[in-house]
Amino acid sequence: MKPTAISGFYKLCLSTLIAVFFLILVGGIVRSTGSGMGCPDWPKCFGQWIPPTSVEQLPTNYKEEYSEHRQRKNQTFARYLSWVGMDQTARQIVSDPSIKEEADFNAVKTWIEYVNRVIGVVIGLFIVALFWQSIKFRHAYPRVFWLSGLTLVAVIVQGWFGSIVVSTNLTTWTISVHMFVALFIVGLLVYLFSYVQGLQGVVKTGVEARWRWLLALAMILLLIQVFLGTRVREQIDVVASRLLPRNDWISAVWADFLIHRSFSWSVMLIHVPVFLALWKSTALRPLTGGLAVLLLCNMLTGVVMAYFDVPAAIQPVHLLLGALTFGWQWHLFLRLNTKATAVLP
């Protein structure tokens, strides 16, 4: 296998990873602007590949039409949930009147959601290209092939579940699942990126195993913190739906917010000994410093969210920083966990 072949694949993998982070940012913008139901159907938008720009382009009964369409899809999804024992959740999806509500047409929100979907399609093409290019490595580097294939499957599942998020009218738990599947995709791509990076030369870190596992614990704490953040976001969604003023949102979800804010200190503190140990490695110093900056930015955006009434412009940035921090931690862990990798023949 020629070095240029794996080098080209490495560049495609890096480009795909950057594109996925960009999509997470765009998804955060959709969420913060309340544009998630800008298109009430999926994959089309109001039954069209190019969405309408005014309500006059829609039938007079468009709300009833798309509400019925979503309910038919929800009934199918509810059967899947019942098969896996989630009967209560299934009943709620088909009986909750709020899920059946259809939003008024808003051209700006429709096009924000439409752009999000177009970018998602582009990312899907990146993933398909990644898998297609990995086929040539299935014998020389089978892990590249299988990781690329698993990533493609995860993206297909994510696309399908995205349609469920829409059909259930942005039910809070489906949004959280959608986000964690996105983090799973990030984890797969970072693993693939780190592995291919290692194939281009020997990587030796010289770091003791205890620091690897302390970093692994830090990753677990970060994921718990992300989960706690989703709880706050879910509660804020409920509060916002009641049309409470934005400056009352934090106080209305104070208990969940306090847990989320307090737990952030455990995430920060566990990284301190990791930073002190890894900073001694010249090879790892850029990654270690980058992780420190990401954690600091995470905390700063969290402070801005808390003291400036959850500004819409900061919400997607906070989400992106959380995803970037997880990906960075995972990449650093993989570097720590690498004693040496094969050099290209």
GROMACS .gro file of C-alpha atoms in nm:
model
  345
    1MET     CA    1   0.000   0.000   0.000
    2LYS     CA    2   0.147   0.336  -0.104
    3PRO     CA    3   0.196   0.598   0.169
    4THR     CA    4   0.013   0.854  -0.046
    5ALA     CA    5  -0.300   0.635  -0.038
    6ILE     CA    6  -0.331   0.635   0.340
    7SER     CA    7  -0.226   1.000   0.349
    8GLY     CA    8  -0.518   1.091   0.121
    9PHE     CA    9  -0.754   0.890   0.340
   10TYR     CA   10  -0.619   1.069   0.648
   11LYS     CA   11  -0.701   1.408   0.493
   12LEU     CA   12  -1.052   1.290   0.401
   13CYS     CA   13  -1.104   1.163   0.756
   14LEU     CA   14  -0.989   1.494   0.905
   15SER     CA   15  -1.216   1.689   0.668
   16THR     CA   16  -1.512   1.468   0.761
   17LEU     CA   17  -1.447   1.515   1.132
   18ILE     CA   18  -1.433   1.894   1.094
   19ALA     CA   19  -1.754   1.886   0.890
   20VAL     CA   20  -1.932   1.685   1.160
   21PHE     CA   21  -1.834   1.941   1.425
   22PHE     CA   22  -1.966   2.214   1.196
   23LEU     CA   23  -2.295   2.026   1.166
   24ILE     CA   24  -2.316   2.006   1.547
   25LEU     CA   25  -2.277   2.384   1.558
   26VAL     CA   26  -2.549   2.430   1.297
   27GLY     CA   27  -2.774   2.190   1.489
   28GLY     CA   28  -2.721   2.405   1.797
   29ILE     CA   29  -2.826   2.712   1.601
   30VAL     CA   30  -3.142   2.531   1.490
   31ARG     CA   31  -3.216   2.451   1.853
   32SER     CA   32  -3.142   2.796   1.994
   33THR     CA   33  -3.357   2.968   1.731
   34GLY     CA   34  -3.647   2.728   1.784
   35SER     CA   35  -3.632   2.616   1.420
   36GLY     CA   36  -3.645   2.242   1.478
   37MET     CA   37  -4.002   2.217   1.349
   38GLY     CA   38  -3.941   2.458   1.064
   39CYS     CA   39  -3.995   2.155   0.841
   40PRO     CA   40  -4.273   1.932   0.979
   41ASP     CA   41  -4.186   1.634   0.758
   42TRP     CA   42  -3.869   1.448   0.665
   43PRO     CA   43  -3.668   1.416   0.440
   44LYS     CA   44  -3.866   1.672   0.238
   45CYS     CA   45  -3.974   2.008   0.379
   46PHE     CA   46  -4.348   2.070   0.350
   47GLY     CA   47  -4.351   1.796   0.089
   48GLN     CA   48  -4.096   1.979  -0.129
   49TRP     CA   49  -3.724   1.943  -0.192
   50ILE     CA   50  -3.701   2.324  -0.199
   51PRO     CA   51  -3.916   2.462   0.085
   52PRO     CA   52  -4.177   2.736   0.046
   53THR     CA   53  -4.104   3.098   0.128
   54SER     CA   54  -4.456   3.206   0.223
   55VAL     CA   55  -4.764   3.047   0.381
   56GLU     CA   56  -4.961   3.119   0.062
   57GLN     CA   57  -4.766   2.837  -0.105
   58LEU     CA   58  -4.914   2.585   0.140
   59PRO     CA   59  -5.263   2.432   0.147
   60THR     CA   60  -5.504   2.590   0.393
   61ASN     CA   61  -5.519   2.272   0.601
   62TYR     CA   62  -5.139   2.218   0.613
   63LYS     CA   63  -5.136   2.191   0.993
   64GLU     CA   64  -5.387   1.906   1.002
   65GLU     CA   65  -5.219   1.734   0.707
   66TYR     CA   66  -4.871   1.728   0.856
   67SER     CA   67  -4.995   1.651   1.207
   68GLU     CA   68  -5.167   1.339   1.071
   69HIS     CA   69  -4.856   1.246   0.875
   70ARG     CA   70  -4.641   1.270   1.186
   71GLN     CA   71  -4.888   1.071   1.394
   72ARG     CA   72  -4.880   0.781   1.148
   73LYS     CA   73  -4.503   0.774   1.180
   74ASN     CA   74  -4.524   0.799   1.559
   75GLN     CA   75  -4.756   0.500   1.575
   76THR     CA   76  -4.497   0.293   1.391
   77PHE     CA   77  -4.221   0.419   1.621
   78ALA     CA   78  -4.438   0.344   1.925
   79ARG     CA   79  -4.467  -0.018   1.813
   80TYR     CA   80  -4.086  -0.040   1.800
   81LEU     CA   81  -4.067   0.100   2.153
   82SER     CA   82  -4.324  -0.152   2.277
   83TRP     CA   83  -4.121  -0.436   2.127
   84VAL     CA   84  -3.825  -0.336   2.347
   85GLY     CA   85  -4.039  -0.296   2.659
   86MET     CA   86  -4.082   0.083   2.661
   87ASP     CA   87  -4.462   0.064   2.677
   88GLN     CA   88  -4.514   0.379   2.883
   89THR     CA   89  -4.303   0.589   2.647
   90ALA     CA   90  -4.486   0.439   2.350
   91ARG     CA   91  -4.825   0.529   2.498
   92GLN     CA   92  -4.711   0.883   2.568
   93ILE     CA   93  -4.594   0.936   2.211
   94VAL     CA   94  -4.929   0.838   2.060
   95SER     CA   95  -5.146   1.009   2.322
   96ASP     CA   96  -4.966   1.330   2.421
   97PRO     CA   97  -5.164   1.618   2.267
   98SER     CA   98  -4.860   1.847   2.258
   99ILE     CA   99  -4.690   1.609   2.013
  100LYS     CA  100  -4.982   1.649   1.775
  101GLU     CA  101  -4.961   2.029   1.774
  102GLU     CA  102  -4.840   2.186   1.451
  103ALA     CA  103  -4.644   2.511   1.453
  104ASP     CA  104  -4.738   2.811   1.246
  105PHE     CA  105  -4.537   2.849   0.926
  106ASN     CA  106  -4.232   3.070   0.969
  107ALA     CA  107  -4.018   3.118   0.659
  108VAL     CA  108  -3.701   3.206   0.851
  109LYS     CA  109  -3.723   2.898   1.076
  110THR     CA  110  -3.811   2.679   0.779
  111TRP     CA  111  -3.500   2.784   0.591
  112ILE     CA  112  -3.276   2.753   0.896
  113GLU     CA  113  -3.391   2.393   0.936
  114TYR     CA  114  -3.363   2.334   0.561
  115VAL     CA  115  -3.000   2.456   0.555
  116ASN     CA  116  -2.929   2.226   0.849
  117ARG     CA  117  -3.065   1.933   0.649
  118VAL     CA  118  -2.866   2.025   0.338
  119ILE     CA  119  -2.547   2.036   0.543
  120GLY     CA  120  -2.645   1.701   0.693
  121VAL     CA  121  -2.673   1.553   0.344
  122VAL     CA  122  -2.327   1.687   0.258
  123ILE     CA  123  -2.186   1.526   0.574
  124GLY     CA  124  -2.356   1.202   0.472
  125LEU     CA  125  -2.176   1.217   0.138
  126PHE     CA  126  -1.848   1.267   0.323
  127ILE     CA  127  -1.916   0.952   0.526
  128VAL     CA  128  -2.010   0.754   0.213
  129ALA     CA  129  -1.687   0.870   0.046
  130LEU     CA  130  -1.492   0.770   0.356
  131PHE     CA  131  -1.638   0.419   0.349
  132TRP     CA  132  -1.584   0.390  -0.028
  133GLN     CA  133  -1.219   0.487   0.008
  134SER     CA  134  -1.174   0.247   0.300
  135ILE     CA  135  -1.259  -0.053   0.084
  136LYS     CA  136  -0.909  -0.049  -0.068
  137PHE     CA  137  -0.763  -0.090   0.283
  138ARG     CA  138  -0.982  -0.384   0.390
  139HIS     CA  139  -0.692  -0.631   0.360
  140ALA     CA  140  -0.393  -0.418   0.457
  141TYR     CA  141  -0.569  -0.230   0.738
  142PRO     CA  142  -0.902  -0.401   0.814
  143ARG     CA  143  -0.965  -0.178   1.113
  144VAL     CA  144  -0.991   0.121   0.879
  145PHE     CA  145  -1.255  -0.059   0.674
  146TRP     CA  146  -1.464  -0.173   0.969
  147LEU     CA  147  -1.449   0.161   1.149
  148SER     CA  148  -1.558   0.340   0.832
  149GLY     CA  149  -1.842   0.092   0.782
  150LEU     CA  150  -1.960   0.127   1.142
  151THR     CA  151  -1.953   0.507   1.105
  152LEU     CA  152  -2.169   0.484   0.794
  153VAL     CA  153  -2.422   0.265   0.977
  154ALA     CA  154  -2.426   0.510   1.271
  155VAL     CA  155  -2.492   0.802   1.035
  156ILE     CA  156  -2.780   0.615   0.870
  157VAL     CA  157  -2.931   0.546   1.215
  158GLN     CA  158  -2.878   0.912   1.308
  159GLY     CA  159  -3.059   1.025   0.993
  160TRP     CA  160  -3.351   0.794   1.066
  161PHE     CA  161  -3.370   0.903   1.427
  162GLY     CA  162  -3.361   1.265   1.315
  163SER     CA  163  -3.691   1.197   1.139
  164ILE     CA  164  -3.827   1.063   1.470
  165VAL     CA  165  -3.721   1.383   1.647
  166VAL     CA  166  -3.929   1.576   1.393
  167SER     CA  167  -4.229   1.341   1.398
  168THR     CA  168  -4.248   1.354   1.780
  169ASN     CA  169  -4.249   1.735   1.770
  170LEU     CA  170  -3.904   1.769   1.930
  171THR     CA  171  -3.982   1.553   2.233
  172THR     CA  172  -3.704   1.636   2.478
  173TRP     CA  173  -3.568   1.284   2.529
  174THR     CA  174  -3.541   1.222   2.155
  175ILE     CA  175  -3.329   1.536   2.117
  176SER     CA  176  -3.095   1.409   2.389
  177VAL     CA  177  -3.064   1.068   2.224
  178HIS     CA  178  -2.998   1.241   1.891
  179MET     CA  179  -2.716   1.438   2.050
  180PHE     CA  180  -2.551   1.135   2.211
  181VAL     CA  181  -2.563   0.944   1.883
  182ALA     CA  182  -2.381   1.244   1.732
  183LEU     CA  183  -2.116   1.211   2.004
  184PHE     CA  184  -2.088   0.839   1.924
  185ILE     CA  185  -2.022   0.930   1.559
  186VAL     CA  186  -1.762   1.183   1.673
  187GLY     CA  187  -1.599   0.908   1.883
  188LEU     CA  188  -1.583   0.672   1.585
  189LEU     CA  189  -1.434   0.937   1.356
  190VAL     CA  190  -1.177   1.043   1.617
  191TYR     CA  191  -1.078   0.678   1.665
  192LEU     CA  192  -1.043   0.635   1.289
  193PHE     CA  193  -0.849   0.961   1.259
  194SER     CA  194  -0.612   0.868   1.543
  195TYR     CA  195  -0.554   0.520   1.404
  196VAL     CA  196  -0.479   0.642   1.052
  197GLN     CA  197  -0.256   0.914   1.195
  198GLY     CA  198  -0.060   0.644   1.372
  199LEU     CA  199  -0.022   0.447   1.050
  200GLN     CA  200   0.184   0.730   0.908
  201GLY     CA  201   0.462   0.690   1.163
  202VAL     CA  202   0.568   0.555   1.503
  203VAL     CA  203   0.396   0.727   1.795
  204LYS     CA  204   0.555   0.689   2.139
  205THR     CA  205   0.420   0.880   2.435
  206GLY     CA  206   0.614   0.741   2.728
  207VAL     CA  207   0.322   0.813   2.962
  208GLU     CA  208   0.242   0.589   3.256
  209ALA     CA  209  -0.077   0.383   3.240
  210ARG     CA  210  -0.226   0.550   3.549
  211TRP     CA  211  -0.258   0.881   3.362
  212ARG     CA  212  -0.442   0.711   3.078
  213TRP     CA  213  -0.704   0.574   3.313
  214LEU     CA  214  -0.734   0.901   3.502
  215LEU     CA  215  -0.805   1.069   3.167
  216ALA     CA  216  -1.059   0.795   3.092
  217LEU     CA  217  -1.232   0.879   3.421
  218ALA     CA  218  -1.227   1.245   3.320
  219MET     CA  219  -1.400   1.151   2.994
  220ILE     CA  220  -1.672   0.966   3.185
  221LEU     CA  221  -1.725   1.266   3.413
  222LEU     CA  222  -1.751   1.492   3.107
  223LEU     CA  223  -2.018   1.269   2.954
  224ILE     CA  224  -2.209   1.277   3.283
  225GLN     CA  225  -2.179   1.656   3.276
  226VAL     CA  226  -2.315   1.659   2.919
  227PHE     CA  227  -2.607   1.443   3.033
  228LEU     CA  228  -2.677   1.683   3.320
  229GLY     CA  229  -2.665   1.966   3.068
  230THR     CA  230  -2.929   1.792   2.858
  231ARG     CA  231  -3.148   1.775   3.169
  232VAL     CA  232  -3.118   2.152   3.210
  233ARG     CA  233  -3.193   2.205   2.841
  234GLU     CA  234  -3.498   1.977   2.858
  235GLN     CA  235  -3.636   2.171   3.154
  236ILE     CA  236  -3.566   2.505   2.985
  237ASP     CA  237  -3.757   2.380   2.680
  238VAL     CA  238  -4.058   2.321   2.904
  239VAL     CA  239  -4.021   2.661   3.069
  240ALA     CA  240  -3.982   2.838   2.734
  241SER     CA  241  -4.295   2.668   2.602
  242ARG     CA  242  -4.488   2.834   2.884
  243LEU     CA  243  -4.375   3.171   2.746
  244LEU     CA  244  -4.194   3.270   3.064
  245PRO     CA  245  -3.954   3.565   3.021
  246ARG     CA  246  -3.599   3.457   2.937
  247ASN     CA  247  -3.463   3.615   3.256
  248ASP     CA  248  -3.678   3.370   3.457
  249TRP     CA  249  -3.553   3.054   3.286
  250ILE     CA  250  -3.258   2.977   3.514
  251SER     CA  251  -3.454   3.035   3.834
  252ALA     CA  252  -3.734   2.813   3.704
  253VAL     CA  253  -3.492   2.519   3.655
  254TRP     CA  254  -3.266   2.606   3.947
  255ALA     CA  255  -3.233   2.255   4.096
  256ASP     CA  256  -3.114   2.093   3.772
  257PHE     CA  257  -2.898   2.394   3.688
  258LEU     CA  258  -2.732   2.389   4.032
  259ILE     CA  259  -2.639   2.020   3.993
  260HIS     CA  260  -2.501   2.086   3.643
  261ARG     CA  261  -2.301   2.388   3.759
  262SER     CA  262  -2.162   2.217   4.070
  263PHE     CA  263  -2.062   1.902   3.882
  264SER     CA  264  -1.854   2.111   3.640
  265TRP     CA  265  -1.599   2.162   3.916
  266SER     CA  266  -1.538   1.787   3.944
  267VAL     CA  267  -1.473   1.779   3.569
  268MET     CA  268  -1.224   2.066   3.597
  269LEU     CA  269  -1.045   1.938   3.908
  270ILE     CA  270  -0.988   1.584   3.781
  271HIS     CA  271  -0.801   1.728   3.483
  272VAL     CA  272  -0.548   1.914   3.699
  273PRO     CA  273  -0.319   1.616   3.776
  274VAL     CA  274  -0.360   1.495   3.417
  275PHE     CA  275  -0.243   1.832   3.284
  276LEU     CA  276   0.054   1.843   3.522
  277ALA     CA  277   0.165   1.496   3.414
  278LEU     CA  278   0.110   1.526   3.041
  279TRP     CA  279   0.260   1.873   3.009
  280LYS     CA  280   0.599   1.714   3.070
  281SER     CA  281   0.570   1.529   2.737
  282THR     CA  282   0.683   1.757   2.456
  283ALA     CA  283   0.491   1.549   2.202
  284LEU     CA  284   0.166   1.579   2.398
  285ARG     CA  285   0.200   1.940   2.507
  286PRO     CA  286  -0.007   2.089   2.219
  287LEU     CA  287  -0.292   1.843   2.280
  288THR     CA  288  -0.276   1.898   2.656
  289GLY     CA  289  -0.282   2.275   2.618
  290GLY     CA  290  -0.567   2.254   2.368
  291LEU     CA  291  -0.775   2.048   2.610
  292ALA     CA  292  -0.714   2.301   2.886
  293VAL     CA  293  -0.832   2.584   2.660
  294LEU     CA  294  -1.145   2.392   2.559
  295LEU     CA  295  -1.237   2.320   2.920
  296LEU     CA  296  -1.185   2.683   3.015
  297CYS     CA  297  -1.401   2.800   2.721
  298ASN     CA  298  -1.669   2.549   2.823
  299MET     CA  299  -1.681   2.696   3.171
  300LEU     CA  300  -1.680   3.056   3.046
  301THR     CA  301  -1.970   2.997   2.807
  302GLY     CA  302  -2.154   2.822   3.091
  303VAL     CA  303  -2.104   3.131   3.308
  304VAL     CA  304  -2.235   3.354   3.028
  305MET     CA  305  -2.539   3.127   2.992
  306ALA     CA  306  -2.607   3.149   3.365
  307TYR     CA  307  -2.561   3.522   3.420
  308PHE     CA  308  -2.690   3.661   3.091
  309ASP     CA  309  -3.023   3.476   3.066
  310VAL     CA  310  -2.918   3.191   2.833
  311PRO     CA  311  -2.838   3.403   2.525
  312ALA     CA  312  -2.935   3.228   2.204
  313ALA     CA  313  -2.599   3.307   2.041
  314ILE     CA  314  -2.403   3.124   2.313
  315GLN     CA  315  -2.614   2.806   2.327
  316PRO     CA  316  -2.476   2.649   2.004
  317VAL     CA  317  -2.121   2.754   2.098
  318HIS     CA  318  -2.155   2.583   2.437
  319LEU     CA  319  -2.282   2.268   2.267
  320LEU     CA  320  -2.000   2.271   2.011
  321LEU     CA  321  -1.736   2.319   2.280
  322GLY     CA  322  -1.874   2.020   2.473
  323ALA     CA  323  -1.852   1.799   2.164
  324LEU     CA  324  -1.503   1.928   2.079
  325THR     CA  325  -1.384   1.864   2.434
  326PHE     CA  326  -1.508   1.506   2.424
  327GLY     CA  327  -1.343   1.445   2.086
  328TRP     CA  328  -1.019   1.605   2.206
  329GLN     CA  329  -1.015   1.396   2.525
  330TRP     CA  330  -1.072   1.077   2.326
  331HIS     CA  331  -0.796   1.161   2.077
  332LEU     CA  332  -0.556   1.237   2.360
  333PHE     CA  333  -0.647   0.911   2.534
  334LEU     CA  334  -0.579   0.717   2.214
  335ARG     CA  335  -0.242   0.886   2.185
  336LEU     CA  336  -0.163   0.794   2.544
  337ASN     CA  337  -0.276   0.439   2.482
  338THR     CA  338  -0.040   0.400   2.185
  339LYS     CA  339   0.298   0.253   2.265
  340ALA     CA  340   0.392   0.221   1.900
  341THR     CA  341   0.213   0.180   1.569
  342ALA     CA  342   0.317   0.017   1.249
  343VAL     CA  343   0.518   0.221   1.003
  344LEU     CA  344   0.397   0.215   0.645
  345PRO     CA  345   0.578  -0.037   0.429
   0.00000   0.00000   0.00000
